[in-house]
Coordinates of C-alpha atoms in Angstrom, one line a residue:
X1 CA 0.0 0.0 0.0
X2 CA 1.3 3.4 -0.9
X3 CA 1.6 6.0 1.8
X4 CA 1.3 9.2 -0.1
X5 CA -1.6 11.3 0.9
X6 CA -3.7 14.5 0.9
X7 CA -7.4 15.0 1.1
X8 CA -8.8 18.0 -0.9
X9 CA -12.2 19.5 -1.0
X10 CA -14.4 22.4 -2.3
X11 CA -17.9 23.2 -1.0
X12 CA -20.1 26.1 -1.9
X13 CA -23.8 27.1 -2.6
X14 CA -26.2 24.7 -1.0
X15 CA -23.5 23.0 1.0
X16 CA -22.2 26.0 3.0
X17 CA -23.9 28.0 5.7
X18 CA -23.7 31.3 3.7
X19 CA -23.4 30.0 0.2
X20 CA -19.8 31.1 -0.1
X21 CA -17.1 28.7 -1.2
X22 CA -14.6 27.0 1.0
X23 CA -11.6 25.1 -0.4
X24 CA -8.5 23.4 0.9
X25 CA -6.9 20.2 2.1
X26 CA -5.1 18.2 4.7
X27 CA -1.5 17.9 3.5
X28 CA 0.0 14.5 4.2
X29 CA 3.7 14.2 4.0
X30 CA 6.7 12.6 5.8
X31 CA 6.7 14.0 9.3
X32 CA 10.1 15.8 9.0
X33 CA 8.6 18.2 6.5
X34 CA 6.5 19.7 9.3
X35 CA 9.7 21.3 10.7
X36 CA 10.8 23.1 7.6
X37 CA 7.6 24.5 6.1
X38 CA 7.3 28.3 5.9
X39 CA 4.5 30.8 5.4
X40 CA 5.5 33.0 2.5
X41 CA 3.8 36.3 1.7
X42 CA 4.5 37.6 -1.8
X43 CA 3.8 41.2 -2.6
X44 CA 5.0 42.0 -6.2
X45 CA 5.4 45.6 -7.3
X46 CA 4.9 44.8 -11.0
X47 CA 1.2 44.3 -11.1
X48 CA 1.1 40.7 -10.2
X49 CA -1.3 39.8 -7.3
X50 CA -0.4 39.5 -3.7
X51 CA -0.5 36.0 -2.3
X52 CA 0.1 33.8 0.7
X53 CA 1.4 30.3 0.4
X54 CA 2.8 27.5 2.6
X55 CA 5.9 26.3 1.0
X56 CA 9.4 24.9 1.5
X57 CA 12.9 26.2 0.8
X58 CA 13.7 26.0 -2.9
X59 CA 10.2 25.7 -4.2
X60 CA 8.9 28.5 -6.4
X61 CA 5.3 27.9 -5.5
X62 CA 3.0 25.7 -3.4
X63 CA -0.4 25.7 -1.9
X64 CA -1.9 29.1 -1.3
X65 CA -4.3 31.9 -2.3
X66 CA -3.9 35.3 -4.0
X67 CA -5.8 38.6 -3.7
X68 CA -8.3 37.5 -6.3
X69 CA -9.3 34.5 -4.2
X70 CA -7.5 32.1 -6.6
X71 CA -6.4 29.2 -4.5
X72 CA -4.7 25.9 -5.4
X73 CA -4.1 22.6 -3.7
X74 CA -2.6 19.3 -4.8
X75 CA -3.0 15.6 -4.4
X76 CA -0.3 13.1 -5.5
X77 CA -1.4 10.4 -7.9
X78 CA 0.7 7.5 -9.2
X79 CA 0.9 5.2 -12.2
X80 CA 2.8 7.4 -14.7
X81 CA 6.2 7.6 -16.1
X82 CA 8.3 10.8 -15.7
X83 CA 8.6 12.7 -19.0
X84 CA 10.4 15.8 -20.2
X85 CA 8.3 18.8 -19.1
X86 CA 7.7 21.5 -16.6
X87 CA 7.8 20.6 -12.9
X88 CA 4.6 21.4 -11.0
X89 CA 6.1 24.0 -8.7
X90 CA 6.6 26.8 -11.3
X91 CA 3.0 26.3 -12.4
X92 CA 1.8 26.5 -8.8
X93 CA 3.4 29.9 -8.6
X94 CA 2.0 30.9 -12.0
X95 CA -1.5 29.9 -10.9
X96 CA -1.3 32.3 -8.0
X97 CA -0.7 35.0 -10.6
X98 CA -4.0 34.4 -12.3
X99 CA -7.4 36.0 -11.7
X100 CA -9.7 33.1 -12.1
X101 CA -10.0 29.3 -12.0
X102 CA -10.6 29.3 -15.8
X103 CA -7.2 31.0 -16.3
X104 CA -5.5 28.4 -14.2
X105 CA -7.1 25.5 -16.1
X106 CA -5.9 27.1 -19.4
X107 CA -2.4 27.4 -17.9
X108 CA -2.4 23.7 -17.1
X109 CA -3.7 22.8 -20.5
X110 CA -1.1 24.8 -22.3
X111 CA 2.0 23.6 -20.4
X112 CA 3.2 20.1 -20.5
X113 CA 4.2 18.8 -17.1
X114 CA 6.8 16.1 -16.2
X115 CA 4.6 14.1 -13.8
X116 CA 1.1 13.4 -12.7
X117 CA -1.1 15.1 -10.0
X118 CA -4.5 16.3 -9.1
X119 CA -4.9 20.1 -8.9
X120 CA -7.9 21.5 -6.9
X121 CA -8.7 25.2 -7.8
X122 CA -11.1 27.8 -6.6
X123 CA -11.5 31.5 -7.1
X124 CA -13.3 34.5 -5.6
X125 CA -16.4 34.0 -7.8
X126 CA -16.8 30.5 -6.4
X127 CA -15.8 28.8 -9.6
X128 CA -13.8 25.7 -8.9
X129 CA -12.2 22.8 -10.8
X130 CA -10.5 19.5 -10.1
X131 CA -7.9 18.9 -12.8
X132 CA -6.2 15.5 -13.2
X133 CA -2.9 16.2 -14.8
X134 CA -0.6 13.7 -16.6
X135 CA 2.5 14.5 -18.9
X136 CA 0.4 13.8 -22.0
X137 CA -2.8 15.6 -21.2
X138 CA -5.2 16.9 -18.6
X139 CA -8.9 16.2 -17.8
X140 CA -11.4 17.9 -15.5
X141 CA -13.2 15.7 -13.0
X142 CA -16.8 16.7 -12.0
X143 CA -18.1 15.3 -8.8
X144 CA -21.7 14.2 -8.5
X145 CA -23.0 17.5 -7.1
X146 CA -22.2 21.0 -8.5
X147 CA -21.6 22.4 -5.0
X148 CA -19.2 19.8 -3.8
X149 CA -15.9 18.3 -4.9
X150 CA -13.6 15.9 -3.0
X151 CA -10.4 14.3 -4.3
X152 CA -7.7 12.2 -2.7
X153 CA -4.8 10.2 -4.2
X154 CA -6.2 8.1 -7.0
X155 CA -7.6 8.9 -10.4
X156 CA -11.3 9.7 -10.4
X157 CA -11.9 10.6 -14.1
X158 CA -13.0 7.6 -16.1
X159 CA -10.5 8.5 -18.8
X160 CA -7.6 8.1 -16.4
X161 CA -8.8 5.2 -14.2
X162 CA -7.4 2.5 -16.6
X163 CA -3.9 3.8 -15.8
X164 CA -4.2 2.7 -12.1
X165 CA -2.8 -0.7 -11.7
X166 CA -4.7 -3.1 -9.4
X167 CA -1.7 -3.8 -7.2
X168 CA -1.1 -0.1 -6.7
X169 CA -4.5 1.0 -5.6
X170 CA -4.3 3.0 -2.4
X171 CA -6.9 1.7 0.0
X172 CA -6.4 4.6 2.4
X173 CA -7.2 7.0 -0.5
X174 CA -10.5 5.4 -1.1
X175 CA -11.3 5.5 2.6
X176 CA -10.5 9.2 3.0
X177 CA -12.5 10.1 -0.1
X178 CA -15.6 8.3 1.2
X179 CA -15.3 9.7 4.7
X180 CA -14.9 13.3 3.5
X181 CA -18.0 12.9 1.2
X182 CA -19.9 11.4 4.2
X183 CA -19.0 14.3 6.5
X184 CA -19.9 16.9 3.9
X185 CA -23.3 15.2 3.4
X186 CA -23.9 14.9 7.1
X187 CA -23.4 18.7 7.6
X188 CA -24.9 19.8 4.2
X189 CA -26.2 23.3 4.3
X190 CA -24.4 24.1 7.6
X191 CA -20.7 24.0 6.6
X192 CA -18.5 26.8 7.7
X193 CA -14.8 27.2 8.6
X194 CA -15.3 25.7 12.1
X195 CA -17.0 22.7 10.6
X196 CA -14.2 22.1 8.1
X197 CA -11.7 22.1 10.9
X198 CA -13.5 19.2 12.5
X199 CA -13.5 17.4 9.1
X200 CA -9.7 17.8 8.9
X201 CA -9.4 16.4 12.4
X202 CA -11.4 13.3 11.7
X203 CA -9.8 9.9 12.6
X204 CA -12.6 7.6 11.4
X205 CA -11.0 4.6 9.7
X206 CA -7.5 5.0 11.3
X207 CA -4.8 4.5 10.1
X208 CA -6.6 5.7 6.9
X209 CA -8.3 8.6 8.6
X210 CA -8.5 12.1 7.1
X211 CA -6.2 13.2 10.0
X212 CA -3.2 10.9 9.6
X213 CA -0.6 10.3 12.3
X214 CA 1.3 7.4 10.7
X215 CA 4.8 6.5 12.0
X216 CA 8.4 7.1 11.2
X217 CA 8.0 5.9 7.6
X218 CA 4.3 6.8 7.1
X219 CA 2.9 10.2 6.1
X220 CA 1.4 12.5 8.7
X221 CA -1.1 15.4 8.3
X222 CA 1.6 18.0 8.7
X223 CA -0.5 21.0 7.6
X224 CA -4.1 22.0 6.7
X225 CA -5.7 24.7 4.6
X226 CA -9.1 26.4 4.5
X227 CA -9.5 29.1 1.9
X228 CA -12.4 31.5 1.9
X229 CA -11.9 32.9 -1.6
X230 CA -14.8 35.3 -1.7
X231 CA -13.7 36.8 1.6
X232 CA -10.0 36.7 0.8
X233 CA -9.2 34.8 4.0
X234 CA -6.7 32.0 4.1
X235 CA -6.6 29.7 7.2
X236 CA -3.5 27.7 7.7
X237 CA -2.7 25.0 10.3
X238 CA 0.6 23.6 11.3
X239 CA 0.5 20.0 12.6
X240 CA -2.2 17.4 12.8
X241 CA -5.8 18.3 12.4
X242 CA -6.7 17.2 15.9
X243 CA -4.0 19.1 17.7
X244 CA -2.4 21.7 15.3
X245 CA -2.9 25.4 15.6
X246 CA -4.7 27.5 13.0
X247 CA -3.7 31.0 11.9
X248 CA -5.7 33.2 9.6
X249 CA -4.4 35.5 6.9
X250 CA -6.3 38.3 5.2
X251 CA -5.1 38.9 1.6

């Protein structure tokens, strides 16, 4: 079983208490990454938008949100071969220079990447997209309700599912996907920032819970994100969902 992880989500409209969008993820990585992450505020003076991101030394871009409410989050996926192309990190930075989800999707479509991933996008108008990216092409996955999207670490679009080999299926990814969908449905119409924080602290199905604690060689939920794109608020948590501390940034 693979140990990579991340649980991403977007809710809006009928799902949220005020109809406004909420987007983000639990970021699951080797535990040592929790000690070297930094909050980076970028304030260009050349017309590009201001942004806040959580990143690591040497990376041009990572998860975050800009002053237009454009936010991006990522899930690792497998079953691909590395190809000549652009690493994902410059594109993450470029996405935080866009003004809409649609512009980010076009950016992904027009630049060949070297590896595979799922990119979750949202903007200040509430438009969102879940983009499954491979070196040869990209596809947009639409969840079964227009006001909800959940993605973990396996392909969901029917066009890409055949790439996933049976012996490489990540059971914890399926469990986290189902649990996040279940929590959203249970709280449908009443979801706010506080509610999302409880989702990201959920241990149901351990060791395949949304909040992952793992071990020395297993990924942990080292950070969490809740973007309020319409309100230009970005909430960031260091540490596990159940015990980590949240800080809010207005952009």
